[in-house]
Coordinates of C-alpha atoms and ligand atoms in Angstrom, one line a residue:
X1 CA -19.4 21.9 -27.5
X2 CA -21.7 23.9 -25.4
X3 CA -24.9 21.5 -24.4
X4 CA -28.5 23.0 -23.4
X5 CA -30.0 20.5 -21.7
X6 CA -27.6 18.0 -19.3
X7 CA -28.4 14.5 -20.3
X8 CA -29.8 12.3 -17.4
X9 CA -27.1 9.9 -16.0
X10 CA -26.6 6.7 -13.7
X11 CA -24.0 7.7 -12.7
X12 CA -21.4 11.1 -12.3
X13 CA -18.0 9.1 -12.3
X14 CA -16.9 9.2 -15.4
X15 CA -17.1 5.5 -17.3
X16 CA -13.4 4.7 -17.8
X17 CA -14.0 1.6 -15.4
X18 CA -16.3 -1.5 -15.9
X19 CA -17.3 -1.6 -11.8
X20 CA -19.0 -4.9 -10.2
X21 CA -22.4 -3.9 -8.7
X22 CA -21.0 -4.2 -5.4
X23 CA -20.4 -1.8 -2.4
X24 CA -18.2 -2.6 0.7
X25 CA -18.6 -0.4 3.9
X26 CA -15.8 -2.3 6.2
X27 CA -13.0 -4.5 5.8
X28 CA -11.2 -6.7 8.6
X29 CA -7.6 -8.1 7.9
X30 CA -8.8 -10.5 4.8
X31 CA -12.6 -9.9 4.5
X32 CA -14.7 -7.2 2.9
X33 CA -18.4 -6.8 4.4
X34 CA -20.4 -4.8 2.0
X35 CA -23.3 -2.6 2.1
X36 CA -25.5 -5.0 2.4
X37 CA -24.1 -7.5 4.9
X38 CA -22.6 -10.0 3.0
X39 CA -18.6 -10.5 3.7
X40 CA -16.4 -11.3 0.7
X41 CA -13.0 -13.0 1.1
X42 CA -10.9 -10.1 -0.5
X43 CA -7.8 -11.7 -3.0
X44 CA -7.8 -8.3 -4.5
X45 CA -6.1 -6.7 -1.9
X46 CA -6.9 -3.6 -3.9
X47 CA -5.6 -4.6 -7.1
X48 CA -2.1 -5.2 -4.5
X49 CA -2.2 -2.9 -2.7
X50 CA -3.6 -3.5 0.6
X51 CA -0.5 -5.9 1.4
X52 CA -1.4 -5.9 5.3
X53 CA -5.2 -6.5 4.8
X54 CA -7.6 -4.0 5.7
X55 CA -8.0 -1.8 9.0
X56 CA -4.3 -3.4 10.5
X57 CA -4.2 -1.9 13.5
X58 CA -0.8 -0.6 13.4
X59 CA -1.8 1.1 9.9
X60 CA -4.6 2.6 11.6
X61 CA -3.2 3.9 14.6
X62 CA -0.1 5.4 12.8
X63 CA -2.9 7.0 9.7
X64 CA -4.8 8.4 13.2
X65 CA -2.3 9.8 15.2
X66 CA -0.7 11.8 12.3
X67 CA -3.8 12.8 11.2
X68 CA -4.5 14.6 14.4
X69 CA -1.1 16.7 14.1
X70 CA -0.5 17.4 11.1
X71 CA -1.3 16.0 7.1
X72 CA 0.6 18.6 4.6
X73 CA 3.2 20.9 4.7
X74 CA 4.2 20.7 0.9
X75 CA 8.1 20.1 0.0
X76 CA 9.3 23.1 1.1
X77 CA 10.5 22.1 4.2
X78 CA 12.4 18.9 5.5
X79 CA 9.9 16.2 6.6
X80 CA 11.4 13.8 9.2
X81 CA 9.2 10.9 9.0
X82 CA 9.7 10.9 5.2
X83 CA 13.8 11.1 6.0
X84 CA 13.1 8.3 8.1
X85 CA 11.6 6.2 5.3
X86 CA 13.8 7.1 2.5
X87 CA 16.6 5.8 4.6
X88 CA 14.7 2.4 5.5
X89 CA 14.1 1.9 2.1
X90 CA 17.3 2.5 1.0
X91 CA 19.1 0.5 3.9
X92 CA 16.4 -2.7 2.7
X93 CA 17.1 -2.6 -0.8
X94 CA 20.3 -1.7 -3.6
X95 CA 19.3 2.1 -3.4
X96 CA 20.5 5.1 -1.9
X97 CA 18.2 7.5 -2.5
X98 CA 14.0 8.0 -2.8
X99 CA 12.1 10.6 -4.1
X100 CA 8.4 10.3 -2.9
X101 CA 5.1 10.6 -5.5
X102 CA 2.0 9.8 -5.3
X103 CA 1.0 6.5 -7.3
X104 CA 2.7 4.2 -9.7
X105 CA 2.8 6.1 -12.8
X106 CA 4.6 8.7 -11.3
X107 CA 6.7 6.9 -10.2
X108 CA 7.3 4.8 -13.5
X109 CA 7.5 8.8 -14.7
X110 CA 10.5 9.8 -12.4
X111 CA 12.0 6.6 -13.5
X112 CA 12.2 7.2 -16.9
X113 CA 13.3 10.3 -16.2
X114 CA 16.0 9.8 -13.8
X115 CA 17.5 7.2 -16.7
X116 CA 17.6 10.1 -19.2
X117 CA 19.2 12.6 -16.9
X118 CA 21.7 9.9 -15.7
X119 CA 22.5 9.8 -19.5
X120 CA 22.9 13.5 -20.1
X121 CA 24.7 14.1 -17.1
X122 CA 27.4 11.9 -18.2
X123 CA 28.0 13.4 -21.1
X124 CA 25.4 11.3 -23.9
X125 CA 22.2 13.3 -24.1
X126 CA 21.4 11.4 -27.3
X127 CA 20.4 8.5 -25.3
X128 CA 17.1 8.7 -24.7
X129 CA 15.4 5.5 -24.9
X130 CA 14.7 2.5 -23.1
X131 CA 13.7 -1.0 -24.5
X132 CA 10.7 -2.4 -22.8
X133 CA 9.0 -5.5 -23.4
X134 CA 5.9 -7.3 -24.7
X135 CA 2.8 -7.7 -22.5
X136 CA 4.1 -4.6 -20.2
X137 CA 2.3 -2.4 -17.9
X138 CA 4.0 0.6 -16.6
X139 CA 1.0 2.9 -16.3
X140 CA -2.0 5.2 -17.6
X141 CA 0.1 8.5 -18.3
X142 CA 0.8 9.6 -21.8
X143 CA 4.8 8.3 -21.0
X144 CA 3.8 5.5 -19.4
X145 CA 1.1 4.6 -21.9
X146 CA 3.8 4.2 -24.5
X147 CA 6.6 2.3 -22.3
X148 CA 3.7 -0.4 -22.4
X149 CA 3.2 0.0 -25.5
X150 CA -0.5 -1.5 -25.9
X151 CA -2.2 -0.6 -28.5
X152 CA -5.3 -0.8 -27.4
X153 CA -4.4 1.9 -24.8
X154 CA -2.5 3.9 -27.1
X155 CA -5.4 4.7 -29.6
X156 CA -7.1 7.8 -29.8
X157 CA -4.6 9.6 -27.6
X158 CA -2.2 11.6 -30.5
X159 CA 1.1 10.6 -31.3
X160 CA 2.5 8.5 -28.7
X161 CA 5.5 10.0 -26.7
X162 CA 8.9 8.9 -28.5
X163 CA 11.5 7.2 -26.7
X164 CA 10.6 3.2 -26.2
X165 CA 11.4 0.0 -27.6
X166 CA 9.4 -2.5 -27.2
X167 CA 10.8 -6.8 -27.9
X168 CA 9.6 -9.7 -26.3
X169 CA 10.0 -10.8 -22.8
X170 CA 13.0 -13.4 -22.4
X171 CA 14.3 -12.3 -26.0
X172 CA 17.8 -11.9 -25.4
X173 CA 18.9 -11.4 -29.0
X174 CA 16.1 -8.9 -29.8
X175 CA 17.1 -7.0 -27.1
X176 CA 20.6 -6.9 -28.0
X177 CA 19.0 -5.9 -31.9
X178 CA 17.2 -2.8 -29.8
X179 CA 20.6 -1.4 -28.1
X180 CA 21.4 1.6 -30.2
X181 CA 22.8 5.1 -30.6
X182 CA 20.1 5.9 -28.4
X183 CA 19.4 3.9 -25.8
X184 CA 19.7 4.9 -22.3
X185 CA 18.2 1.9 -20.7
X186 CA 16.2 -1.1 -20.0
X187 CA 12.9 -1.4 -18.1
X188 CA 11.3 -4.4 -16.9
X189 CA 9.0 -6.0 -14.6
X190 CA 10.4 -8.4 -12.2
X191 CA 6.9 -10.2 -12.9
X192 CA 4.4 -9.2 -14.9
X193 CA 0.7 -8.6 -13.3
X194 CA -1.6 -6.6 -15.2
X195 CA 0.2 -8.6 -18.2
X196 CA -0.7 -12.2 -16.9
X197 CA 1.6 -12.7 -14.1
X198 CA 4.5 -13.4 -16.6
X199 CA 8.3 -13.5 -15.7
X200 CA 11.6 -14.2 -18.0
X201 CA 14.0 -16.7 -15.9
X202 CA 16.6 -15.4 -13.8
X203 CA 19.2 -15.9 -16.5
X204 CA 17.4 -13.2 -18.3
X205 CA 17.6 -10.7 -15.8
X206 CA 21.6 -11.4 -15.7
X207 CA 21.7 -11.2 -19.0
X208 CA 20.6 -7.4 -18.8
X209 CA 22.3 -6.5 -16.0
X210 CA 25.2 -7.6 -17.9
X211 CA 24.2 -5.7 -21.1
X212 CA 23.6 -2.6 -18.7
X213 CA 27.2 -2.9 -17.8
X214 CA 29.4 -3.6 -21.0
X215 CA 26.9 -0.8 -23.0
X216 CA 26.8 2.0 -19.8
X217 CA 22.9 1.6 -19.9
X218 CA 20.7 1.6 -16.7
X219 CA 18.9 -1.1 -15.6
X220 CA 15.1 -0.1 -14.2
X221 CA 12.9 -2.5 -12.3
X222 CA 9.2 -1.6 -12.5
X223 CA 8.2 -3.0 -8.8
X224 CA 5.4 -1.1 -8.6
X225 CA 3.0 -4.5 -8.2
X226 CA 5.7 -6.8 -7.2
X227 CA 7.7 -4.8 -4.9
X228 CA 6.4 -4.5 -0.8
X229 CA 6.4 -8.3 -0.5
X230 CA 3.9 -9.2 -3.0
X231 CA 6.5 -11.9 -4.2
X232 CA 7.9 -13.3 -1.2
X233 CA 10.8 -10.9 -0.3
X234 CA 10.4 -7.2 0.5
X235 CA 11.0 -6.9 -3.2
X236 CA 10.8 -9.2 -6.4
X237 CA 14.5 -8.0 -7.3
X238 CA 16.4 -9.9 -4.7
X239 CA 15.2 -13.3 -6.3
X240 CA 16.8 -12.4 -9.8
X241 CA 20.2 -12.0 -8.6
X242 CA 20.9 -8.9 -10.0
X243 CA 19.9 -5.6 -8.7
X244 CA 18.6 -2.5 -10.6
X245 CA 19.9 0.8 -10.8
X246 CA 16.6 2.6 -10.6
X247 CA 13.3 0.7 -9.3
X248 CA 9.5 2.5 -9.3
X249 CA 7.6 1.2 -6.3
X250 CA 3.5 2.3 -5.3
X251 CA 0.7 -0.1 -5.2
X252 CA 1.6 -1.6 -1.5
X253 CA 3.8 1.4 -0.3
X254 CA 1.2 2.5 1.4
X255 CA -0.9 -0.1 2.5
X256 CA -4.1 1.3 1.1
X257 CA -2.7 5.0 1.3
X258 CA -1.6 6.0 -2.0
X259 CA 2.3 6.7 -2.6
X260 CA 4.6 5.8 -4.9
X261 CA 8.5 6.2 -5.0
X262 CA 11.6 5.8 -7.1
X263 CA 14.7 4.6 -5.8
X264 CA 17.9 5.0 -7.6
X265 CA 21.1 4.6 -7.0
X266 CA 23.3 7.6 -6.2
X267 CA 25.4 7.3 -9.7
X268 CA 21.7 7.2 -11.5
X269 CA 20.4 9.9 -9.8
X270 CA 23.5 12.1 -10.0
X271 CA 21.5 14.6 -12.4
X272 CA 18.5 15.1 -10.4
X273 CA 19.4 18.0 -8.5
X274 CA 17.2 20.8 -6.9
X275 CA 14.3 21.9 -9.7
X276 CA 14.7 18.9 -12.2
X277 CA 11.6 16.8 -10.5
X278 CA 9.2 17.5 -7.8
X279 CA 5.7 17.0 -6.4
X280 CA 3.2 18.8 -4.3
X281 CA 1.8 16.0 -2.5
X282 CA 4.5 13.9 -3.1
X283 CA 5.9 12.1 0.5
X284 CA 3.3 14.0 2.9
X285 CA 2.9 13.7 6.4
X286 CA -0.2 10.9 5.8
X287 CA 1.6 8.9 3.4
X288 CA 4.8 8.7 4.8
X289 CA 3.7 7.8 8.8
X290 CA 1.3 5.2 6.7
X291 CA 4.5 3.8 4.7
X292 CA 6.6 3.6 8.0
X293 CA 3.7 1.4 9.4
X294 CA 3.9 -1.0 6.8
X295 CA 7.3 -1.5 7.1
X296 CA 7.3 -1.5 10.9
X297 CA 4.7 -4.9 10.0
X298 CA 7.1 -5.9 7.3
X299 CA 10.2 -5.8 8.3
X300 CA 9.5 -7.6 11.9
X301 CA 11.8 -11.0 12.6
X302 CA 9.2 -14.6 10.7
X303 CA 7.1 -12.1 8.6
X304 CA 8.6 -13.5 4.8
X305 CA 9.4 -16.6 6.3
X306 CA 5.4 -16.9 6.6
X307 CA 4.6 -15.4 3.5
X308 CA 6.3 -18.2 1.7
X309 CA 5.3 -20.8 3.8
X310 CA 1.5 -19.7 2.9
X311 CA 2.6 -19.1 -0.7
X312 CA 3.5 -22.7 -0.8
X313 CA 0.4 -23.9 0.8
X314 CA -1.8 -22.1 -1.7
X315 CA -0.2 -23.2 -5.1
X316 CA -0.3 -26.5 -3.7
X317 CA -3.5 -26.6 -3.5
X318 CA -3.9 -24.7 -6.7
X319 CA -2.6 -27.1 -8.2
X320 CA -4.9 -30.0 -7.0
X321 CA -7.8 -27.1 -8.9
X322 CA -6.1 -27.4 -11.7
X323 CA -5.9 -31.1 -12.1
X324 CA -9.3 -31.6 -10.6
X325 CA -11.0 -29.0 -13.7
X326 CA -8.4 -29.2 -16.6
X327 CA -11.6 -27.5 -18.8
X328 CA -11.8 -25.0 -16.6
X329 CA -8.2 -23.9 -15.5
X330 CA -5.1 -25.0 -17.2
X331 CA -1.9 -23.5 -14.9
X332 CA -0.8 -21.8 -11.9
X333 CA 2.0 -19.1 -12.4
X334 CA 3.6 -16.9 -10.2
X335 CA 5.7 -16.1 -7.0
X336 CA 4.7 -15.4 -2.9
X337 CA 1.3 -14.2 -3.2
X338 CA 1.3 -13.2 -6.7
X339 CA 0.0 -15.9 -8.2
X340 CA -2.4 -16.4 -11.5
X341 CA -4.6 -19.1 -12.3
X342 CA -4.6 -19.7 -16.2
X343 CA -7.8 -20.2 -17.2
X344 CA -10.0 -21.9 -19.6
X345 CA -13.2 -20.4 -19.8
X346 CA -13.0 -16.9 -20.4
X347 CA -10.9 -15.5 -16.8
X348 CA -13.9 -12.6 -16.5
X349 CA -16.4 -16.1 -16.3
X350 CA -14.2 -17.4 -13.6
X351 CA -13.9 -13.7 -11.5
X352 CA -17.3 -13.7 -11.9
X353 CA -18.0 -17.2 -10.7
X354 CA -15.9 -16.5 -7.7
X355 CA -17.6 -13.4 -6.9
X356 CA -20.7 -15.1 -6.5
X357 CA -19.2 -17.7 -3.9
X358 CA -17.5 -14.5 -2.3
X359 CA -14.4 -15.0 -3.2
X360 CA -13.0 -11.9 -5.0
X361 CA -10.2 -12.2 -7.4
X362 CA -8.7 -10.0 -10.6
X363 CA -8.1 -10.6 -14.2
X364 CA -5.5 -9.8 -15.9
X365 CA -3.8 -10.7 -19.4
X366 CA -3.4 -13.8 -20.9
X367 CA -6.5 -15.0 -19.6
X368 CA -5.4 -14.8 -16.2
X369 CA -7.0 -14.3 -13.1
X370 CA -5.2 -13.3 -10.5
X371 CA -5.4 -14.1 -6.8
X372 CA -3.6 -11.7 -4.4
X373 CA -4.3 -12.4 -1.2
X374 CA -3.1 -10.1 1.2
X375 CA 0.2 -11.0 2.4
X376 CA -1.2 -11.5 6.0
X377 CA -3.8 -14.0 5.7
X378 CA -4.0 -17.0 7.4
X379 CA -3.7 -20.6 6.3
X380 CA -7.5 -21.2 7.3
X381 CA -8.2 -18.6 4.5
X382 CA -6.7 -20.0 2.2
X383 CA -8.4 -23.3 2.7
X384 CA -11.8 -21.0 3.0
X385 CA -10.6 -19.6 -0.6
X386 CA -10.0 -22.9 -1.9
X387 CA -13.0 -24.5 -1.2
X388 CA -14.8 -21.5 -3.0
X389 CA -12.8 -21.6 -6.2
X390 CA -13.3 -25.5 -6.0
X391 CA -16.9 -24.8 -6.0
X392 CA -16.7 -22.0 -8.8
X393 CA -15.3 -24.7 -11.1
X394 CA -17.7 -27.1 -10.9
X395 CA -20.2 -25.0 -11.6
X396 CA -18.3 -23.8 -14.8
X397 CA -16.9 -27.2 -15.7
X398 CA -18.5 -29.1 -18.5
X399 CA -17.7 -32.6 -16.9
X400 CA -19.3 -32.5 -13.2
X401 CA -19.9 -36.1 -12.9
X402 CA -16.4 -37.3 -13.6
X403 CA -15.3 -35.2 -10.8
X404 CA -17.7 -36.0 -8.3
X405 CA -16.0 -39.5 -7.6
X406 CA -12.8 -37.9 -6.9
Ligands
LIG501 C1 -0.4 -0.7 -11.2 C2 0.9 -0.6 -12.0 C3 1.4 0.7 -12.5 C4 0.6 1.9 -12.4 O1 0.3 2.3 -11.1 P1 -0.8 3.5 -10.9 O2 -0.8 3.7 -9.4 O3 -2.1 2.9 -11.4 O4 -0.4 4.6 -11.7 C5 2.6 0.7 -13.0 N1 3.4 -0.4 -13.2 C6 3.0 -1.6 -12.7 C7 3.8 -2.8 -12.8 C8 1.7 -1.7 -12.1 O5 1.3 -2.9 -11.7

């Protein structure tokens, strides 16, 4: 493997990702400016993650005045702001505890962890596995990798890590095929994003909760993309009706600032005592004065009220897209501001089309592209963001002149 002479590269960063040949230097709630002037209208949000836009100045403030006294002292030692957020999350949502990492996979990690332990603590350490479901996307870790079970991930890798069961989403009868010796759990998403912004009905979700019950299995939400408001309500799990025992939150936790958490109940996390998980930088100083921020912003009296007022606004006027260029875009899907645009033409066509009007947007399965917006932007934007997709379609519809007298 040893090499003589280095071989002349473009680039350093290793090629996992398939980058657009764009730079941004500055962002402003909404907008992107990049390097070369031009401002974008951002519904990337960071793949979801900048919920509150970019540079909120209570994000920024809070990021600046911790960074001045003090980023890392390691988990050691009690940290007070990260008390203080485990018990806002907790007091918002079914859990009672949190256990802070550092992106989603880990936190998908200490998930499927915690539903093991919670197994063999009670007394079945022969159930192991948890279904999962068709179209998933849990994460890029070898554990995670497998829960989703994507092939095209998976190859290349070894033997994928043992333990998950994959049926299709809303199969009710296949899932109750999966429940075996063996099973410890089920894990969903409350929505699928990466998969094409996909959700079974609410009945569904009952239906597990109920199976969770009557078989002693543990119910785990994968909120890593829908959870922080993305679909309306803090989290996505409030509008199923039923509540999970474990949930794995990140992308908008901290508003640009990467963390990730699990919450569990205190039943499912009975086995995780002192030594049976852990991080270094897990819940530091930065993150967690970053994650109090956001929920300082999110948790103020109106602020879901207006995200679904907005979230309204924009699908309606989705809609109006889609029956103005049926060749070009056949369905909107989703919930708050997690919405995809089915398309016609091949969705990387349509991101790309959009890019060039300044409009930037994110594929995803199914022939999806996604538009998440961040959860803050105004109704103005939104028309701004319409009237660029309208143009994007014309240019990629195959029938302009039928369209012109509308
Ligand atoms: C993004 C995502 C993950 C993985 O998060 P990373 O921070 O990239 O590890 C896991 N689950 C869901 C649902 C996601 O959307």
């Amino acid at each position: 493997m040893s090499q003589t002479v280095k071989p002349h590269l473009e680039s350093h960063m290793m090629p996992v990702f398939a980058r657009a040949d764009v730079a941004f230097e500055r962002g402003e709630g909404a907008w992107l400016i990049a390097t070369d002037g031009e401002r974008y209208l951002d519904f990337t949000s960071g793949v979801a993650v900048n919920a509150l836009g970019h540079a909120h100045p209570h994000l920024v403030a809070a990021l600046q005045a911790q960074a001045a006294k003090l980023w890392h002292v390691s988990n050691l030692f009690t940290i007070p702001e990260g008390e203080r957020l485990a018990a806002r999350l907790c007091e918002a949502s079914f859990a009672d505890v949190a256990f802070f990492c550092n992106s989603g996979a880990e936190a998908m990690e200490a998930a499927i962890k915690l539903a093991r332990k919670f197994q063999a603590v009670n007394g079945r350490p022969e159930r192991y596995r948890l279904i999962t479901f068709e179209g998933a996307f849990h994460g890029r870790t070898l554990a995670t990798l497998a829960a989703g079970g994507q092939q095209k991930y998976l190859e290349g890798f070894g033997p994928r890590v043992d333990g998950f069961d994959q049926v299709p989403l809303g199969d009710l009868d296949a899932v109750k095929k999966a429940i075996g010796p063996h099973t410890a759990g089920i894990l969903i998403e409350p929505w699928q994003g990466e998969g094409g912004v996909r959700a079974a009905e609410p009945m569904f979700f009952r239906a597990l909760r109920q199976l969770c019950d009557d078989h002693k299995l543990v119910l785990v939400f994968d909120e890593v993309q829908t959870g922080m408001g993305r679909t309306g309500t803090l989290f996505a799990y409030e509008k199923t009706g039923v509540e999970p025992d474990i949930m794995a939150l990140a992308k908008a936790l901290g508003g640009g600032f990467p963390m990730g958490a699990c919450l569990a109940t205190a039943a499912a996390a009975a086995g995780m005592t002192p030594g049976t998980h852990g991080s270094t930088f897990g819940g530091n100083l930065l993150a967690v004065a970053t994650a109090n921020a956001v929920l300082d912003v999110m948790l103020a009296p109106g602020f879901f009220e207006r995200v679904q007022r907005i979230s309204v606004l924009l699908k309606q006027k989705l809609a109006s897209i889609v029956d103005r260029y049926p060749d070009v875009v056949s369905d909107v899907r989703g919930d708050g501001l997690l919405i995809g645009l089915k398309a016609v033409v091949p969705a990387g066509d349509l991101v790309g089309a959009l890019r060039q009007e300044k409009l930037l947007t994110v594929g995803a399965g199914e022939n999806v592209v996604r538009l998440l917006p961040p959860l803050v932007v105004t109704e103005a934007e939104i028309d701004d963001a319409v009237s660029r997709l309208d143009r994007a379609c014309a240019k990629l519809s195959r029938a302009p002149l039928r369209r012109e007298a509308v």
